[in-house]
Tab-separated table of N, CA and C in Angstrom:
chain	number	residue	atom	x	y	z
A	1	UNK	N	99.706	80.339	65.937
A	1	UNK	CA	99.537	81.461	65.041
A	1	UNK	C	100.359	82.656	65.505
A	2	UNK	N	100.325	82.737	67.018
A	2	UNK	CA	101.340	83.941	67.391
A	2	UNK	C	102.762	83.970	66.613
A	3	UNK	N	103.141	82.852	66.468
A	3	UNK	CA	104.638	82.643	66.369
A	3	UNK	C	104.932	83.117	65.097
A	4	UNK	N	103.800	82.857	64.096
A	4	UNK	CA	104.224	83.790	63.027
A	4	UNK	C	104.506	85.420	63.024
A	5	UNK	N	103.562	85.837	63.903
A	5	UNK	CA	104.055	87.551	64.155
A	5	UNK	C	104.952	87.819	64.967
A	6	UNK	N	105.663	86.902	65.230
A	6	UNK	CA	107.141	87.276	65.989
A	6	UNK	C	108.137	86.681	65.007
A	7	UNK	N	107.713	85.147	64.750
A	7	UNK	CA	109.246	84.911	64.015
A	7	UNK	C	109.165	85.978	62.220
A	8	UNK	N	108.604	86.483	61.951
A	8	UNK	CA	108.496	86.741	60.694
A	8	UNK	C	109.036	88.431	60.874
A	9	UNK	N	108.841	89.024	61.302
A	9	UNK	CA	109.780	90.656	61.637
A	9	UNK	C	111.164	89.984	62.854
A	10	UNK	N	110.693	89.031	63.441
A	10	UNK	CA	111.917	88.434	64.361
A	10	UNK	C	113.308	88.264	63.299
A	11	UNK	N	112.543	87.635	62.040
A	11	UNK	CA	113.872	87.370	60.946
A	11	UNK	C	114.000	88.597	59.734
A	12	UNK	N	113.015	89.219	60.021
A	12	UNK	CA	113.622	90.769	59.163
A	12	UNK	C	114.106	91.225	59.960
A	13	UNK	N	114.123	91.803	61.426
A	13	UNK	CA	115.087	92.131	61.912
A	13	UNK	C	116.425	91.808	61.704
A	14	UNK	N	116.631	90.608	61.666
A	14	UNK	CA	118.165	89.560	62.227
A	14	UNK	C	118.634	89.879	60.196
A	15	UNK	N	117.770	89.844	59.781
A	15	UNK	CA	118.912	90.220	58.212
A	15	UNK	C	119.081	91.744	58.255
A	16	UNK	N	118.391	92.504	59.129
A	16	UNK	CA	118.827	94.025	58.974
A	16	UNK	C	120.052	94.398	59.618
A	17	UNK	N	119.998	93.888	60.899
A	17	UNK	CA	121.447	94.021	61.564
A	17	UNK	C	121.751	93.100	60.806
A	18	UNK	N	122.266	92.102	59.905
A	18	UNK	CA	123.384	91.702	59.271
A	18	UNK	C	123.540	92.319	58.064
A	19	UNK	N	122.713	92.759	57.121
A	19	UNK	CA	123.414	93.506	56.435
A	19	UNK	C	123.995	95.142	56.998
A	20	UNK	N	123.479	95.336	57.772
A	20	UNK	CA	124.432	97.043	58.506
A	20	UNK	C	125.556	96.796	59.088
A	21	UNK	N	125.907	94.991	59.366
A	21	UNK	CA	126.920	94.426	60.169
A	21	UNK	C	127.746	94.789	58.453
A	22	UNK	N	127.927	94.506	57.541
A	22	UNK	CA	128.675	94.140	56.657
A	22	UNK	C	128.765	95.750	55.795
A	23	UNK	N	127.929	96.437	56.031
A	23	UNK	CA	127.821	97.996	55.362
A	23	UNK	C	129.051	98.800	56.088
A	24	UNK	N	129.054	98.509	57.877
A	24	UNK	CA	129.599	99.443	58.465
A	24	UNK	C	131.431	99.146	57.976
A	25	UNK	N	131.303	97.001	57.836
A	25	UNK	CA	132.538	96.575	58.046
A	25	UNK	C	132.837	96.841	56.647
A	26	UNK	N	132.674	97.350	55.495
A	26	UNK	CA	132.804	97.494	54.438
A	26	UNK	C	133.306	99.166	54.434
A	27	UNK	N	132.418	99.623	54.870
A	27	UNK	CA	132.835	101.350	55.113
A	27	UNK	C	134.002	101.854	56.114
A	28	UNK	N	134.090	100.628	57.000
A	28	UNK	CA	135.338	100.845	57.892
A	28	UNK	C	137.150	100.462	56.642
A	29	UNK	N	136.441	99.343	55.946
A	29	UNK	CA	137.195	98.995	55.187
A	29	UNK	C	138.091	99.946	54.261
A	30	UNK	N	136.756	100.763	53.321
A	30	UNK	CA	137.285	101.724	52.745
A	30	UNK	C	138.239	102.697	53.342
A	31	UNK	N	137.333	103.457	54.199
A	31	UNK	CA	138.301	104.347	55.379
A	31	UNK	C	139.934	103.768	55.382
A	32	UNK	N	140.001	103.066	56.023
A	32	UNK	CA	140.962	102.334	56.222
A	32	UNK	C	142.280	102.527	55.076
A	33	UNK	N	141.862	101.408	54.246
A	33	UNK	CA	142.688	101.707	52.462
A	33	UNK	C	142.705	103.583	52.239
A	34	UNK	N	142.144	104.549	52.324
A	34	UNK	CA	142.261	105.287	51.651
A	34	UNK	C	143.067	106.010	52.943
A	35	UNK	N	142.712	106.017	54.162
A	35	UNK	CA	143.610	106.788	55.086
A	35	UNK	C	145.060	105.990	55.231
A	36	UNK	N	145.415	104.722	54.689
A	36	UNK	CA	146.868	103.989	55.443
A	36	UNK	C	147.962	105.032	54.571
A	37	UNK	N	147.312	105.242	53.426
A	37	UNK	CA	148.425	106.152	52.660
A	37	UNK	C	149.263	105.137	51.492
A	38	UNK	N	148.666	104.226	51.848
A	38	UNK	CA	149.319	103.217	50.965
A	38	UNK	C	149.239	102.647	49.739
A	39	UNK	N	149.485	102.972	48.376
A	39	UNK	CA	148.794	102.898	47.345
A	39	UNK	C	149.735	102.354	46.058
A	40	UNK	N	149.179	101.159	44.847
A	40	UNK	CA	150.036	100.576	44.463
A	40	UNK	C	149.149	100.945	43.091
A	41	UNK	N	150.138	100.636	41.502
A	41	UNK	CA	149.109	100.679	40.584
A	41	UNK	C	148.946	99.007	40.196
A	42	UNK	N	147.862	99.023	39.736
A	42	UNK	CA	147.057	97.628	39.887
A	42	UNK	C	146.323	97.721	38.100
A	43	UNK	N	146.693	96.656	37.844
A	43	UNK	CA	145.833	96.057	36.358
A	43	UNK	C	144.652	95.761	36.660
A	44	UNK	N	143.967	96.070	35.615
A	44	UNK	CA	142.346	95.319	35.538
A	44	UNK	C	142.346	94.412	34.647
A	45	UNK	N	142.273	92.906	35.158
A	45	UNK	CA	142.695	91.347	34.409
A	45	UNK	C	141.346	91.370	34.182
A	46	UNK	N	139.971	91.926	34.485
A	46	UNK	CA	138.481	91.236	34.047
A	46	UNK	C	137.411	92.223	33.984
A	47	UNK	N	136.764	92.614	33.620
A	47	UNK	CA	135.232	93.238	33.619
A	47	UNK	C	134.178	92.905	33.312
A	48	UNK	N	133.502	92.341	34.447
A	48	UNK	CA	131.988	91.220	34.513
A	48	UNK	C	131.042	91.865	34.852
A	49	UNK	N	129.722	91.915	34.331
A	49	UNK	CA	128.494	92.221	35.051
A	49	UNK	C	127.759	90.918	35.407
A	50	UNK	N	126.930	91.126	36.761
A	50	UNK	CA	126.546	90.700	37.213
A	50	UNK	C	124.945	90.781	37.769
A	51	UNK	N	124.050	90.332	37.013
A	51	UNK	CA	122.008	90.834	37.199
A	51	UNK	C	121.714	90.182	38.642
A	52	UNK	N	120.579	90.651	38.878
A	52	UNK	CA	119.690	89.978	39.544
A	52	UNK	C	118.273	90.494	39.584
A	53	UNK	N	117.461	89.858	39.938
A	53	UNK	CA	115.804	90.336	39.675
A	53	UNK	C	115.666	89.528	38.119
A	54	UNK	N	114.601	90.099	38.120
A	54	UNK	CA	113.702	90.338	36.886
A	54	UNK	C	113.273	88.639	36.793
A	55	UNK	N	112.645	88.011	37.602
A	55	UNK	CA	111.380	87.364	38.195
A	55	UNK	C	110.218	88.145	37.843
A	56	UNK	N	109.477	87.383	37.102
A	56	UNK	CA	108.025	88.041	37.014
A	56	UNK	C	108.202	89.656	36.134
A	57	UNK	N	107.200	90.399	37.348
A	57	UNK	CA	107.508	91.788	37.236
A	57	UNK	C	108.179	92.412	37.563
A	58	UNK	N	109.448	92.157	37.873
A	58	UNK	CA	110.476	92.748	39.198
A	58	UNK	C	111.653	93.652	38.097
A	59	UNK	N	112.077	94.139	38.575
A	59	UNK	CA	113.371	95.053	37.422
A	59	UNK	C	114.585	94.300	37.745
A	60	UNK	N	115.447	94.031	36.842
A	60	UNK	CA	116.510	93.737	36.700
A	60	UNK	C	117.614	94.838	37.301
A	61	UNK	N	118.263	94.637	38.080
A	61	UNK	CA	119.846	95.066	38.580
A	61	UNK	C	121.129	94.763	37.845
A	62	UNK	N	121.567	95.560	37.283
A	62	UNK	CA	123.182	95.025	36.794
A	62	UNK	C	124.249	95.544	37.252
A	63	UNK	N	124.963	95.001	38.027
A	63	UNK	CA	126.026	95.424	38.871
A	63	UNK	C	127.657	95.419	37.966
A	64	UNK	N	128.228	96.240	37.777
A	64	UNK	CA	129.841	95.630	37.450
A	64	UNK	C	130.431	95.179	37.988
A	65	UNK	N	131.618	94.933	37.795
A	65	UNK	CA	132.547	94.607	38.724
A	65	UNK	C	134.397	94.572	38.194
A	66	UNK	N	135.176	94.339	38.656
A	66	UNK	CA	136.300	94.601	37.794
A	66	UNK	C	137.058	93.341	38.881
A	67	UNK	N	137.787	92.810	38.610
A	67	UNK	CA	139.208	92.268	39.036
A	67	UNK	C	140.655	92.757	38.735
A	68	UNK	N	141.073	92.545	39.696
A	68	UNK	CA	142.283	93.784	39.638
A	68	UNK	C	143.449	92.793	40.381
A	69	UNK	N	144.725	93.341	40.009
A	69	UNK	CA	146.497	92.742	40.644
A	69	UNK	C	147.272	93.926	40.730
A	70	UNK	N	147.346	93.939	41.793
A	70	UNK	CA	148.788	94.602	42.293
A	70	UNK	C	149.742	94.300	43.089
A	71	UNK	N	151.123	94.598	43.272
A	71	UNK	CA	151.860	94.058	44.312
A	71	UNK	C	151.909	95.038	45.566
A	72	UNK	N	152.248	94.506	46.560
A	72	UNK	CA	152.450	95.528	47.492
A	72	UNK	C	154.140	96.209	47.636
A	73	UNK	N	154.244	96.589	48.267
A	73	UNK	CA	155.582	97.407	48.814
A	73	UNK	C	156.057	96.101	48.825
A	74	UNK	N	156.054	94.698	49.395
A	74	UNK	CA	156.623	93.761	50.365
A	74	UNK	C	156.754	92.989	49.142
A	75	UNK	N	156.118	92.921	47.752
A	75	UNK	CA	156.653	92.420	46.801
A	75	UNK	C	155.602	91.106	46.415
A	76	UNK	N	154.215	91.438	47.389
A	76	UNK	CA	153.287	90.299	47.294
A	76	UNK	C	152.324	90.433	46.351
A	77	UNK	N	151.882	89.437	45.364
A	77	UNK	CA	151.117	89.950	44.307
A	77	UNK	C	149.282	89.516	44.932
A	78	UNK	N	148.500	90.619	44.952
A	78	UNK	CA	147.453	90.535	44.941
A	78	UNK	C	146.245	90.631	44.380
A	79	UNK	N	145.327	89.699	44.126
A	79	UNK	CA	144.065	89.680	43.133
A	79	UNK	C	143.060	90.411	44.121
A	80	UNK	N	142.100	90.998	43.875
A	80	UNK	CA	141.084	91.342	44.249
A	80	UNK	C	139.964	91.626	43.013
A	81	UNK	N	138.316	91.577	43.340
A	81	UNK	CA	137.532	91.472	43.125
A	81	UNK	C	136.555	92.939	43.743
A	82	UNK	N	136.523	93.948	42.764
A	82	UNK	CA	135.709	95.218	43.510
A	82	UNK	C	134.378	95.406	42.168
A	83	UNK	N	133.326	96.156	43.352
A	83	UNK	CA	132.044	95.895	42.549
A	83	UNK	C	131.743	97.560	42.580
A	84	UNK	N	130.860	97.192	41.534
A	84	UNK	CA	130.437	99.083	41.741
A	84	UNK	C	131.533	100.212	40.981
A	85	UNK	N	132.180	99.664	40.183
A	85	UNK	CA	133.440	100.631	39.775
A	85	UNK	C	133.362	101.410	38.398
A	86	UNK	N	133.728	102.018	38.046
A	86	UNK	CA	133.346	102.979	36.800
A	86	UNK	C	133.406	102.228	35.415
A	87	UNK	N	132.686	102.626	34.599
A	87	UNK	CA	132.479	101.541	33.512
A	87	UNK	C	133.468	101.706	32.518
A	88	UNK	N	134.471	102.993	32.817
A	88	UNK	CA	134.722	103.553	31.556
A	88	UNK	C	136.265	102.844	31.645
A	89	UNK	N	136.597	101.625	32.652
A	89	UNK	CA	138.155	101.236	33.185
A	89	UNK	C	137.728	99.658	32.550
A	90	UNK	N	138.101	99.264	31.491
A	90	UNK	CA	138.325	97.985	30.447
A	90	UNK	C	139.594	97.074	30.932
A	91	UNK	N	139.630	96.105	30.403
A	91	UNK	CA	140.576	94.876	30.948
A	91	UNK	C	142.170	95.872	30.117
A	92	UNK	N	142.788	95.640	31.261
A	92	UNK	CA	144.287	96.300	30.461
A	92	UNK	C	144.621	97.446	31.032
A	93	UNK	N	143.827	98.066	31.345
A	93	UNK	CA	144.168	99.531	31.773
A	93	UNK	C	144.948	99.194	33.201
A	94	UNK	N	145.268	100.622	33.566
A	94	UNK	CA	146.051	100.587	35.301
A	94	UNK	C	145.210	102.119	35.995
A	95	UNK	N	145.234	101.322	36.922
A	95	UNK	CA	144.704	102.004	37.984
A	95	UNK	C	145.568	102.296	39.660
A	96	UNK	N	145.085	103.637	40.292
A	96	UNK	CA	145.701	103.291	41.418
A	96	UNK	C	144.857	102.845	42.443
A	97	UNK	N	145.121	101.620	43.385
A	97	UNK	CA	144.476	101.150	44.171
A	97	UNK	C	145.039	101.674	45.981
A	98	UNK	N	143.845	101.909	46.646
A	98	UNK	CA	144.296	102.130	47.714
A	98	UNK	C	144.528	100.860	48.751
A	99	UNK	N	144.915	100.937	49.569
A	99	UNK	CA	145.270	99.418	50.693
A	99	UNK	C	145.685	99.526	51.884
A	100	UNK	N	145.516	98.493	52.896
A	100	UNK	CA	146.414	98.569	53.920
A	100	UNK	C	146.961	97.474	53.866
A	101	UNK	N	148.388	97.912	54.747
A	101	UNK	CA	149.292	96.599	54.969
A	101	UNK	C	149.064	95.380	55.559
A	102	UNK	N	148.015	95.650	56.586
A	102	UNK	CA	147.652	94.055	57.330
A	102	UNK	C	146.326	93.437	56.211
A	103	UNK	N	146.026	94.062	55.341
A	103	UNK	CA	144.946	93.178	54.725
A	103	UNK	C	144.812	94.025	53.264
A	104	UNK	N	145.981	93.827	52.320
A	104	UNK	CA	145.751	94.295	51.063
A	104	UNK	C	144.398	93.820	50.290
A	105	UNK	N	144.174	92.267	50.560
A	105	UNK	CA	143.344	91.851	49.842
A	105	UNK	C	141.763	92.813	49.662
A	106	UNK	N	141.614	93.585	50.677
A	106	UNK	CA	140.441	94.387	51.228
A	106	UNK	C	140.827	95.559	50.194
A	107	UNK	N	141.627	95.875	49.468
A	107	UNK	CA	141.830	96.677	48.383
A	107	UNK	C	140.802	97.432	48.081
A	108	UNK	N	141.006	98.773	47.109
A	108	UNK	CA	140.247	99.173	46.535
A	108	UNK	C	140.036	100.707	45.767
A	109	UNK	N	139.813	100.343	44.327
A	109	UNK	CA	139.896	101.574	43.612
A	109	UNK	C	139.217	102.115	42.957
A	110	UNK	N	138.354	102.157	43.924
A	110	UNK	CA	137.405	103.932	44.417
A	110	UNK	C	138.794	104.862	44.726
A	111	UNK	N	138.258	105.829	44.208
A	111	UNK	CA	138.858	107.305	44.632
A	111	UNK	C	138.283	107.663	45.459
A	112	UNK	N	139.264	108.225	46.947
A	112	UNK	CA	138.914	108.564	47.997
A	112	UNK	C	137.885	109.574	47.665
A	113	UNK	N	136.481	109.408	48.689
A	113	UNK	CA	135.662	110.329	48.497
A	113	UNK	C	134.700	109.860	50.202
A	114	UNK	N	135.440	110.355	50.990
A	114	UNK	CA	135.203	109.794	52.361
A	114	UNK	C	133.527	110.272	52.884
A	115	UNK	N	133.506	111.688	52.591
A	115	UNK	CA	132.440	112.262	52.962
A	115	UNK	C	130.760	111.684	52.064
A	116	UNK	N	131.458	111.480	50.777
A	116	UNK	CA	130.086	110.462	49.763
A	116	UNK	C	130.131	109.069	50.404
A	117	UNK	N	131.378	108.443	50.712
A	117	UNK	CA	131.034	107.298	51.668
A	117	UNK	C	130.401	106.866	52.504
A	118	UNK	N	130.865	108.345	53.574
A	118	UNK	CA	129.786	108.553	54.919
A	118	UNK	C	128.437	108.544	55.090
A	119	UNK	N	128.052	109.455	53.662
A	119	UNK	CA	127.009	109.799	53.581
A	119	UNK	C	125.905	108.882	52.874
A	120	UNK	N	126.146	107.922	52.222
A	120	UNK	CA	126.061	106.716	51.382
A	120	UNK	C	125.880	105.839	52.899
A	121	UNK	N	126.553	105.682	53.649
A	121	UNK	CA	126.347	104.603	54.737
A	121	UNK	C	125.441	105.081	55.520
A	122	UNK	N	125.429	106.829	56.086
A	122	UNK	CA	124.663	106.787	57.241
A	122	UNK	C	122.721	106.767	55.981
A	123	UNK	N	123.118	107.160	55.422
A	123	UNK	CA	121.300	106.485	54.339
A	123	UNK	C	121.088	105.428	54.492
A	124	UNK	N	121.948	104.723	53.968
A	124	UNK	CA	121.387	103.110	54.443
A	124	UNK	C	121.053	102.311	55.559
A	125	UNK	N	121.967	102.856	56.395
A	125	UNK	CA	121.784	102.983	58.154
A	125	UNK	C	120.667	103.543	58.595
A	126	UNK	N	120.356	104.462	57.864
A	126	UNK	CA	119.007	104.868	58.552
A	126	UNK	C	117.667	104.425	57.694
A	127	UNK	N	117.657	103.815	56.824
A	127	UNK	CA	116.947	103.214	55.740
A	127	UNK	C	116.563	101.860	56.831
A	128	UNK	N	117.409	101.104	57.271
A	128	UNK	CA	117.154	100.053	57.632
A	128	UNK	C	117.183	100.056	59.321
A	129	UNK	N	117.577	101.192	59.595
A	129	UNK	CA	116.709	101.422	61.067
A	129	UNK	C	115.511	101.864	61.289
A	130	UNK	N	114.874	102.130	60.184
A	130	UNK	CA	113.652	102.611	60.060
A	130	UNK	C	112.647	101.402	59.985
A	131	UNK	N	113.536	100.460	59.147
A	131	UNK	CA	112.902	99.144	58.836
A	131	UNK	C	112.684	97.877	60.074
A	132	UNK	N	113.546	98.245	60.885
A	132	UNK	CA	113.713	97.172	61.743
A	132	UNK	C	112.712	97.755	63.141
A	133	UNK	N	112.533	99.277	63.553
A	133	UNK	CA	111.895	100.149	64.020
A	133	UNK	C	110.691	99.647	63.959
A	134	UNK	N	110.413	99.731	62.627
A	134	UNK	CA	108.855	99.237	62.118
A	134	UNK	C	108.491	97.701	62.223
A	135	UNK	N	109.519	96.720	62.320
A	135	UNK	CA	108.986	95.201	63.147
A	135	UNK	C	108.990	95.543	64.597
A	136	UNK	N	110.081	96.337	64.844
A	136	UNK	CA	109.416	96.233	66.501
A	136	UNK	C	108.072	97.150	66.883
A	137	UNK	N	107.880	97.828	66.438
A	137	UNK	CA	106.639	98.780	66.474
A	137	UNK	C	105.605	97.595	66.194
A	138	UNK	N	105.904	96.765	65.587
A	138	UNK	CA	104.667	95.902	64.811
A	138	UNK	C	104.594	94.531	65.656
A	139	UNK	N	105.801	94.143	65.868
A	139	UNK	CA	105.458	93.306	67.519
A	139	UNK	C	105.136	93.514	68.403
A	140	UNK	N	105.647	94.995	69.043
A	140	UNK	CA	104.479	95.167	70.357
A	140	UNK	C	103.649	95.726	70.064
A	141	UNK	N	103.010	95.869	69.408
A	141	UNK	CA	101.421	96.586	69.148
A	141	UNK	C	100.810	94.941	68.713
A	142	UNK	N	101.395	94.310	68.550
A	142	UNK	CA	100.730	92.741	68.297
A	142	UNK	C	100.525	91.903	69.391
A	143	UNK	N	101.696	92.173	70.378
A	143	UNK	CA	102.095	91.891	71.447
A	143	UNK	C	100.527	92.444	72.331
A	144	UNK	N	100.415	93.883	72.347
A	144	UNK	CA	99.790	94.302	73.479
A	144	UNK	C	98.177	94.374	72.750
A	145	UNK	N	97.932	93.682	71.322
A	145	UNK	CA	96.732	93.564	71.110
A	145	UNK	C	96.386	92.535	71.793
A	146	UNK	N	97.134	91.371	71.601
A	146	UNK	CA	96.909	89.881	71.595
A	146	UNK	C	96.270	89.627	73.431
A	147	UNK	N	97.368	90.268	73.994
A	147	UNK	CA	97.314	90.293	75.469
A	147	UNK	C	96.014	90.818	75.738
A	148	UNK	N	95.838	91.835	75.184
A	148	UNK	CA	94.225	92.517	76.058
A	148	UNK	C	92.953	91.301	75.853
A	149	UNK	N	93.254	90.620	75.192
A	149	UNK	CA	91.897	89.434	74.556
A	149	UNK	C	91.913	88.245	75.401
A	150	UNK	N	91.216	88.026	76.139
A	150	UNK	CA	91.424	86.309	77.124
A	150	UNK	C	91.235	85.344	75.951
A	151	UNK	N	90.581	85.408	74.645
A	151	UNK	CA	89.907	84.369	73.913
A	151	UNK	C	91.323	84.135	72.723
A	152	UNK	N	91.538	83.127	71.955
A	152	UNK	CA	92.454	83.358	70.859
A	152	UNK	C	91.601	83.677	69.776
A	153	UNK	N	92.489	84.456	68.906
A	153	UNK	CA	91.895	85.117	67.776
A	153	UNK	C	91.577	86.621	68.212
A	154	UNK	N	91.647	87.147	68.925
A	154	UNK	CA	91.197	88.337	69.888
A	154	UNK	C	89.829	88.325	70.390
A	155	UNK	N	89.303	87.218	70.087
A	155	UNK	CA	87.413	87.087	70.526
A	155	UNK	C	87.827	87.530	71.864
A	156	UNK	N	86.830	88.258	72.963
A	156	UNK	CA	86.230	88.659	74.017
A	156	UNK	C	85.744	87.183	75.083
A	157	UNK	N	85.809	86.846	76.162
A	157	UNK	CA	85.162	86.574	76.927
A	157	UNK	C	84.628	86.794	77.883
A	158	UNK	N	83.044	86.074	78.536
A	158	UNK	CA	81.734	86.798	78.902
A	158	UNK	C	81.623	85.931	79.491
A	159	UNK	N	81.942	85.918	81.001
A	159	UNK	CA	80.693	84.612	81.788
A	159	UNK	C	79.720	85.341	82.310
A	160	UNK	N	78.726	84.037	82.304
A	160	UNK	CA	77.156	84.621	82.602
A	160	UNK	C	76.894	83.383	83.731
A	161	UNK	N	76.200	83.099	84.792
A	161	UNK	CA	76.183	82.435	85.744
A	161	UNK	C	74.678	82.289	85.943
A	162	UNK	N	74.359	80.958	86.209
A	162	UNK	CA	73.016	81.222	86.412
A	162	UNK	C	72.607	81.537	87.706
A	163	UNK	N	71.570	81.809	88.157
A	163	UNK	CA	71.189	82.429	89.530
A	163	UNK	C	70.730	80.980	89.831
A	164	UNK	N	70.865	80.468	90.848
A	164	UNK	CA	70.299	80.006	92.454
A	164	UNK	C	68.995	80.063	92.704
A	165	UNK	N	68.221	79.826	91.354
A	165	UNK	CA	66.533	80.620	91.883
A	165	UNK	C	66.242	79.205	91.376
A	166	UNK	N	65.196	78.679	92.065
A	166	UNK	CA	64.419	77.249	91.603
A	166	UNK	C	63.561	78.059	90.472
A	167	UNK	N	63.180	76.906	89.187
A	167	UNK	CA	62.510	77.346	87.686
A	167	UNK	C	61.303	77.926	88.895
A	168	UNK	N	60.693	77.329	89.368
A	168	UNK	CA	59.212	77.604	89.629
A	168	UNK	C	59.242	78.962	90.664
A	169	UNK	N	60.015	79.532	91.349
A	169	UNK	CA	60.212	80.728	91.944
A	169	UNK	C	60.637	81.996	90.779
A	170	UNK	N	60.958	81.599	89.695
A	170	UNK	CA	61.717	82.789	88.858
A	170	UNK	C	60.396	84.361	88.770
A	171	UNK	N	61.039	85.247	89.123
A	171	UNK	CA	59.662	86.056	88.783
A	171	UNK	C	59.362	86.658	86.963
């Protein structure tokens, strides 16, 4: 029974550091494209939404997304796939995309807005350090309940010994 109160915040933990693993490498990403200086105009070949939820009682999410081509300086044509992008950019239009040279594909056209970036990451960063905070808070306080109890289940144990007195001497 212990093993459930460890492995069960043990594995909310391990998806919290992986999604902050992919928030930071995503936000490093942006940075990146918008500081190389490097910027191409790029078509929008698609505009898809994409749900999730709405199980039961749950709310539905609809995400956009756009697909986009541009070439680089070097004359290489690149597709990319960006989510989250303004609704008001339809298949056909041009856009400017930002990039770097060692990894265009990491593209992306967001308009630099470094400080809403920052500030967008360190929330979520602290959203889910709060979260992961709270399994470890919740393992060792489980931890140091479990321990104080000799019995499982947290029952108490009591020895009682009998005395050394013959029945017929007892007073």
């Amino acid at each position: 029974m212990d093993v459930f109160f460890y492995a069960v915040p043990g594995l909310i933990i391990a998806l919290v550091a992986f999604a902050a693993v992919r928030i930071i490498r995503r936000s490093l990403e942006l940075r990146s494209a918008w500081n190389s200086g490097l910027t191409a105009e790029a078509r929008c070949l698609r505009s898809y939404t994409t749900t999730s939820g709405g199980g039961g009682d749950s709310s539905v999410s609809t995400t956009l997304h756009h697909v986009y081509e541009f070439r680089t300086r070097e004359g290489r044509a690149v597709r990319f796939d960006e989510s989250n992008g303004p609704s008001t950019i339809v298949e056909g239009d041009i856009v400017t995309v930002h990039y770097t040279a060692e990894r265009p594909e990491k593209a992306t056209a967001h308009a630099p807005s470094p400080v809403k970036a920052a500030a967008g990451t360190i929330g979520i960063l602290v959203f889910l350090g709060v979260a992961a905070a709270f399994c470890i808070g919740f393992m060792v306080t489980y931890h140091q309940m479990s321990s104080s109890f000799d019995m499982p289940f947290g029952g108490s144990h009591v020895t009682y010994e009998e005395p050394d007195v013959p029945y017929d001497e007892v007073p």
